[in-house]
Structures are given as C-alpha cells and as structure tokens.
C-alpha cells in the first residue's frame, strides 16, 4: 500500500487576484487554501487512502462519534517564507511526536510520524502560492487533526478515523500584539485535573476554556489564566491558548512544569534559548501568591505567553476576583521582546539555526 500523499490538484482554485487580496491581510484562521491532505484509518486496513486533494466540506453521519464524545485531537504549526523565497517548517517533528501522545490519550490510532511530516509537507508544496512573505509576521498556519468519524452511538474507541491537514494564511493571533495583553485569573473554571487530558492537544480542552474566556472578556481581559484544580490560590497552569513564562530578577526564566499542561513547541524552544539571554531555564510549580508577591516586590520582572499561533506575547497585567496588578511598569519586558525577536529571526531565516530546528520544504 502506498505511503505517498498523492496530489489530485483542484480544478477550482481561488482566483489569483482574490488570493493576493487575502494574503495582504489574512487575519488569523479566516481563509483557507485550495487543498487539504487526508488519510483514513480502520482496524482492517490501518492507515490508507492518503492524498492531497481539493479542500471540501466533510459529509458526516449525525451519529459520528466525534460529534457526541469529542474523540478528536489536533496540532498547529507554521510554514515560513524566507527572504530567498524558500519555505520552511519550525520543528515539525516535535508536533508529530506530540500528535502521537495526544492520540494515545484519546484512544485514537497513532499516525506514523513519517505520515504526519509527509502530509504537512505535501500540502505546503501543493499550496505554495498561499505561503505569504515574512512582512508583518505572516506565515501559513497548518492544522493537522484527527477525529472519530464512525457512525455509532456506543461509548468505545471509534473504528473509523479521519485524519486531515488544512492550511490557513495567518497574521498575528492577537490584534494587540506586542503592546501586551492582560490575563484574567479564573477562580471559577479549571482547565484540567490530574489524570485528565490537560497534556493532550484535544478539542475538549479548548471547548472547556471558552466559558472562562467569556468571563475574562467581561472583566476587560484578553485571555484567561488557569490555575490547577486545588482552587483559588493554586499553581499557575496555562492560558487558554498559550504556555506561561516568567522572568525573575535573579536571572531565571521560569515556566510551569509539564504534567497537566500542553508541552508547547514554543515553550520548549524558549527553554533551549534562555541561556543565550543570560537566563537560567527553570521548570517548576509557581503559585498565584508567588506571582502576586513577585509582581509587587519586583522579583518577577516580566511575564509572557508562548504558543505557535501567538508566538511570544507580553503579559502586562493580571486581574482576578477583587484584585488586579501589573508586571513591571505595565509595558512589554525587554527580555521578552528580545527572545521574541530572536525566535522570529530563526523562523524567518534571519538568524543562524544553531539548534537545527528548521526543516526546508521548498
Ligand atoms: C497554536 O498555537 O497553534 C494553537 O493551537 C492555539 C490555538 C490557535 C488553538
């Protein structure tokens, strides 16, 4: 059986002029390219029917398991165009490995990492014209995902699974961008409990974050910060779509330890880069009181959030029930901006890729 994702080119691509208009101001997640990659899994055939073909809507039976029990996982990564026109992915192997771990947690079949990488690369090749230039931090956001498509109402791992990759030209995730955002510390909602799906990248984690996100907006904040399930003064976990990092006056870059949070690609890369900025990387638990005290006495000098979509976003303040505080003078931190710039320089090929993170596609 062929492992290739063969290309069946669409006969109805988006007209060139329309594509150019979209690429000039793509926003985030609003427009999609001409093609999608896909494959299907059944117990009898394993992974089969690998292809890249026209992006079309799915036809799903109303009883499809994903619609009822949310047996679903996804990934997010970007393709970057360098100044010489070449196109590169940033650490796609990391996403492939995490996709495997998420699949295991959600009782989904594991997609071989080679298939993950090939599907993503072949889609980028098919839709090369959709990879924007690097101006305004634009990129082609790639969204691999897998879901239970079997028509069946019993609660058990589904026996028909759909895998796809779609692509969307993207600008910055937060319109406020590098001016910094404020987080709402939720005391009503948690993201994950011990033994739950907190470390998996599954839709359910994001669905359950939405009520907290509404609460954060009502309180004038941009995003929510979740604490662990021990209650109001628990450990910091992550924001709705990003990992959290703190810079201390002792020269540490501190981020919550893995366990119930997402093992973020950007988070992991920042830990590896910390030394270049004179910071010692530390992964440990951080309580809300430590954050509040540290912000007040100046031992926590900067806070930022990290994620593929959001890149590195300065956090300039926090609010919770009955309190609010700023970090430093309420402006994005110097180290935050320097790390952000360096990360983008590596991704767009303006800085040497000493870690071997970039993978050329075109
Ligand atoms: C990402 O950063 O790639 C994410 O998946 C976060 C979000 C857009 C859901």
XYZ file of C-alpha atoms and ligand atoms in Angstrom:
371
model
C 0.000 0.000 0.000
C 1.320 3.433 -0.966
C 2.604 5.690 1.829
C 2.640 8.668 -0.537
C 0.180 11.531 -0.200
C -0.561 11.756 -3.946
C -1.695 15.116 -5.256
C -5.046 15.461 -7.026
C -4.969 19.129 -7.941
C -8.197 21.106 -7.610
C -9.850 22.274 -10.828
C -11.391 25.196 -8.971
C -8.644 27.145 -7.130
C -9.286 30.545 -5.547
C -8.638 33.115 -8.335
C -5.155 34.623 -8.133
C -6.358 38.160 -7.500
C -8.592 37.043 -4.638
C -5.710 35.059 -3.146
C -3.444 38.114 -3.306
C -6.066 40.213 -1.513
C -6.386 37.562 1.203
C -2.603 37.283 1.623
C -2.328 41.062 2.053
C -4.455 40.931 5.245
C -5.187 37.338 6.255
C -6.051 37.851 9.941
C -5.976 34.521 11.769
C -7.844 31.361 10.760
C -10.328 33.045 8.456
C -9.206 31.926 4.993
C -8.183 28.525 3.719
C -6.013 27.302 0.879
C -7.111 25.286 -2.147
C -6.148 21.837 -0.880
C -6.199 19.548 2.148
C -4.236 16.408 2.990
C -6.146 13.403 4.272
C -5.987 9.748 5.232
C -8.417 7.243 6.752
C -7.943 4.539 9.376
C -9.949 1.385 10.003
C -8.895 -1.678 12.031
C -8.919 -3.834 8.896
C -6.945 -1.537 6.605
C -4.919 0.579 9.019
C -3.994 3.985 7.560
C -4.937 4.175 3.898
C -6.281 6.473 1.186
C -3.523 9.038 1.748
C -3.915 12.032 -0.557
C -3.757 15.764 -1.084
C -6.878 16.954 -2.893
C -9.314 19.861 -3.146
C -10.412 21.343 0.187
C -14.038 20.218 0.504
C -16.555 20.018 3.381
C -16.932 16.666 5.122
C -20.039 14.595 4.857
C -20.611 13.062 8.313
C -23.395 10.856 9.627
C -25.178 12.663 12.507
C -24.120 9.844 14.830
C -20.393 10.245 14.029
C -18.633 9.615 17.345
C -16.690 12.902 17.336
C -19.956 14.872 17.398
C -21.022 13.161 20.623
C -17.931 12.164 22.579
C -15.296 14.570 21.207
C -12.770 11.883 20.278
C -10.540 14.383 18.477
C -7.012 15.799 18.528
C -5.166 18.499 16.598
C -1.866 20.254 16.064
C -0.743 23.718 15.000
C 2.454 24.648 13.158
C 3.544 27.220 10.610
C 5.361 27.388 7.273
C 7.623 30.440 6.955
C 8.839 32.052 3.742
C 12.457 33.203 3.885
C 13.846 36.200 2.008
C 15.239 33.954 -0.776
C 11.739 32.561 -1.430
C 12.373 29.175 0.245
C 9.724 27.761 2.617
C 10.477 26.139 5.974
C 8.709 24.431 8.888
C 9.721 25.006 12.513
C 10.311 21.780 14.465
C 7.518 19.733 12.809
C 8.971 16.562 14.369
C 8.013 17.956 17.789
C 4.394 18.357 16.617
C 4.442 14.843 15.142
C 5.592 13.341 18.457
C 3.007 15.316 20.427
C 0.291 14.192 17.983
C 1.265 10.606 18.822
C 0.964 11.268 22.570
C -2.382 13.039 22.111
C -3.668 10.112 20.005
C -2.694 7.644 22.732
C -4.507 9.700 25.393
C -7.696 9.976 23.304
C -7.640 6.275 22.311
C -7.119 7.188 18.659
C -4.860 5.189 16.311
C -1.308 6.523 16.116
C -0.443 8.135 12.795
C 3.158 7.233 11.919
C 5.293 10.347 12.388
C 6.546 9.948 8.819
C 2.938 10.255 7.574
C 2.424 13.357 9.705
C 5.516 15.018 8.231
C 4.809 13.938 4.643
C 1.187 15.096 4.760
C 2.155 18.523 6.065
C 4.995 18.945 3.565
C 2.952 17.778 0.573
C 0.145 20.183 1.461
C 2.614 23.077 1.700
C 4.047 22.088 -1.705
C 0.567 21.896 -3.272
C -0.391 25.287 -1.837
C 2.953 27.040 -2.123
C 1.296 30.112 -3.645
C -0.514 30.559 -0.324
C 2.640 30.946 1.787
C 2.844 34.693 2.457
C 6.045 36.701 2.588
C 7.521 37.422 6.019
C 6.244 41.030 6.242
C 4.044 41.675 9.304
C 4.961 38.247 10.722
C 2.792 36.413 8.217
C 3.027 32.672 7.695
C 0.970 29.708 6.535
C -0.657 28.167 9.614
C -1.062 24.394 9.314
C -3.690 22.482 11.214
C -3.333 18.669 11.252
C -6.227 16.941 13.052
C -7.797 13.530 13.567
C -11.309 12.586 14.613
C -13.692 9.665 15.140
C -15.870 9.557 12.033
C -17.537 6.201 12.699
C -21.346 6.344 12.761
C -22.085 4.679 16.110
C -23.607 5.806 19.424
C -21.850 3.457 21.872
C -19.050 4.787 24.025
C -15.899 2.992 22.850
C -12.907 3.927 20.674
C -14.232 4.501 17.158
C -13.263 2.160 14.343
C -13.249 4.690 11.534
C -10.955 7.675 11.884
C -10.356 10.625 9.602
C -7.025 12.474 9.506
C -6.638 15.777 7.666
C -4.369 18.773 7.371
C -5.755 22.135 6.333
C -3.823 25.376 5.860
C -4.675 28.987 6.525
C -2.585 32.075 5.738
C -2.078 33.923 9.011
C -1.060 37.224 10.503
C -0.627 37.877 14.250
C -3.045 35.988 16.537
C -3.616 38.947 18.873
C -4.521 42.248 17.265
C -2.958 43.971 20.351
C 0.264 42.062 19.545
C 3.439 43.284 21.137
C 1.754 46.049 23.108
C 0.943 43.351 25.669
C -2.198 41.658 26.946
C -3.932 41.238 30.297
C -4.923 37.852 31.720
C -7.996 37.055 33.816
C -7.127 34.616 36.622
C -10.155 32.358 36.716
C -11.292 31.127 40.115
C -14.482 29.561 38.704
C -13.018 27.365 35.992
C -10.094 24.968 35.731
C -8.594 23.502 32.590
C -7.587 20.024 33.614
C -7.364 17.747 36.623
C -4.818 15.107 37.481
C -5.153 12.163 35.093
C -7.278 14.252 32.724
C -6.485 15.387 29.212
C -4.522 18.536 30.124
C -1.343 17.439 28.347
C -3.154 16.352 25.179
C -3.974 18.743 22.366
C -7.643 17.830 22.087
C -10.616 19.978 21.169
C -12.337 19.339 24.500
C -9.646 21.267 26.389
C -10.327 24.308 24.240
C -14.134 23.925 24.372
C -13.976 23.920 28.157
C -11.834 27.075 28.106
C -14.487 29.115 26.320
C -16.725 29.920 29.309
C -13.625 31.167 31.129
C -12.673 33.170 28.037
C -16.113 34.847 28.091
C -15.594 35.591 31.788
C -12.198 37.133 31.012
C -13.684 39.405 28.314
C -16.468 40.511 30.689
C -13.717 41.570 33.053
C -11.873 43.541 30.408
C -9.088 40.990 29.845
C -7.736 39.430 26.655
C -7.339 35.837 27.786
C -7.771 33.585 30.778
C -5.085 32.131 33.034
C -5.977 28.754 34.524
C -4.854 27.571 37.929
C -4.604 23.920 38.845
C -7.554 22.146 40.432
C -6.612 22.877 44.034
C -8.572 26.129 43.951
C -8.144 29.896 44.145
C -4.505 30.010 45.277
C -3.340 27.073 43.182
C -0.397 26.712 40.832
C -0.319 28.588 37.565
C -1.021 26.323 34.590
C -1.501 27.884 31.175
C -3.545 30.413 29.340
C -6.429 29.407 27.018
C -4.135 29.009 24.018
C -0.598 29.529 25.352
C 2.043 28.477 27.867
C 3.201 30.950 30.503
C 6.788 32.136 31.210
C 8.154 34.429 33.925
C 11.458 36.290 34.077
C 12.870 36.920 37.538
C 15.306 39.495 38.910
C 17.572 36.523 39.807
C 18.025 35.845 36.089
C 15.704 32.862 35.796
C 13.233 32.037 33.090
C 10.555 30.110 34.974
C 7.700 28.169 33.395
C 5.204 25.750 34.970
C 6.436 22.140 34.885
C 4.838 19.677 32.474
C 2.134 17.320 33.690
C -1.299 18.825 33.197
C -0.286 21.463 30.666
C 0.495 21.382 26.973
C 4.092 20.566 26.077
C 4.372 23.615 23.815
C 6.860 23.782 20.937
C 7.476 27.475 21.572
C 7.779 26.844 25.329
C 10.362 24.116 24.738
C 12.301 26.316 22.285
C 12.375 29.231 24.722
C 13.812 26.970 27.441
C 16.557 25.991 24.985
C 17.248 29.642 24.056
C 17.182 31.050 27.616
C 20.941 30.715 28.146
C 21.646 32.952 25.140
C 19.833 35.718 27.029
C 21.703 35.131 30.283
C 18.697 33.372 31.817
C 18.623 30.029 33.615
C 15.701 27.897 32.438
C 13.608 26.523 35.313
C 10.538 24.297 35.094
C 8.672 24.169 38.396
C 5.337 24.951 40.004
C 4.539 28.625 40.627
C 1.681 29.659 42.888
C -0.605 32.610 42.306
C 0.625 34.151 45.587
C 4.206 33.899 44.328
C 3.189 35.727 41.149
C 1.352 38.442 43.072
C 4.138 38.920 45.605
C 6.829 38.827 42.930
C 4.997 41.399 40.795
C 4.634 43.674 43.838
C 8.227 43.452 45.113
C 9.825 43.428 41.649
C 11.326 39.925 41.824
C 9.151 38.942 38.861
C 10.206 41.418 36.223
C 8.487 40.133 33.091
C 5.758 37.690 32.106
C 4.928 36.438 28.653
C 2.861 33.801 26.926
C 4.161 31.421 24.278
C 2.424 29.434 21.574
C 2.665 28.695 17.870
C -0.251 30.928 16.926
C 0.546 33.691 19.426
C 4.373 33.390 19.120
C 5.540 35.288 22.234
C 3.041 37.727 23.657
C 3.964 40.039 26.547
C 1.622 39.847 29.545
C 1.475 43.242 31.165
C -1.155 42.705 33.830
C -3.438 40.302 35.663
C -6.923 40.594 37.116
C -8.911 38.256 39.335
C -11.911 38.418 41.682
C -11.286 41.566 43.713
C -7.701 42.301 42.660
C -5.537 43.435 39.810
C -1.830 44.056 39.352
C 0.644 44.954 36.669
C 4.022 43.467 35.850
C 6.905 45.931 35.999
C 5.759 49.275 34.653
C 2.938 47.714 32.638
C 4.897 47.714 29.375
C 6.301 44.672 27.499
C 9.580 43.500 29.049
C 12.982 43.913 27.351
C 13.936 40.240 27.606
C 10.503 39.212 26.346
C 10.892 41.344 23.242
C 14.471 40.209 22.660
C 13.566 36.496 22.914
C 10.552 37.098 20.663
C 12.708 38.823 18.047
C 15.303 36.068 18.133
C 12.684 33.333 17.781
C 11.158 35.095 14.768
C 14.629 35.650 13.286
C 15.298 31.906 13.450
C 11.878 31.084 11.983
C 12.233 33.564 9.113
C 15.853 32.597 8.416
C 17.388 35.879 9.605
C 19.393 34.210 12.401
C 21.525 31.094 12.282
C 19.566 27.951 13.135
C 22.156 26.531 15.535
C 19.661 24.054 17.037
C 18.728 22.553 13.648
C 15.060 23.377 14.179
C 14.152 24.474 10.653
C 13.085 21.911 8.033
C 13.093 23.030 4.419
C 10.043 22.157 2.318
C 10.576 24.221 -0.830
C -1.499 27.074 18.375
O -0.846 27.941 18.963
O -1.089 26.557 17.328
C -2.776 26.603 18.896
O -3.151 25.523 18.593
C -3.527 27.533 19.760
C -4.869 27.945 19.262
C -4.933 28.677 17.995
C -5.898 26.921 19.487
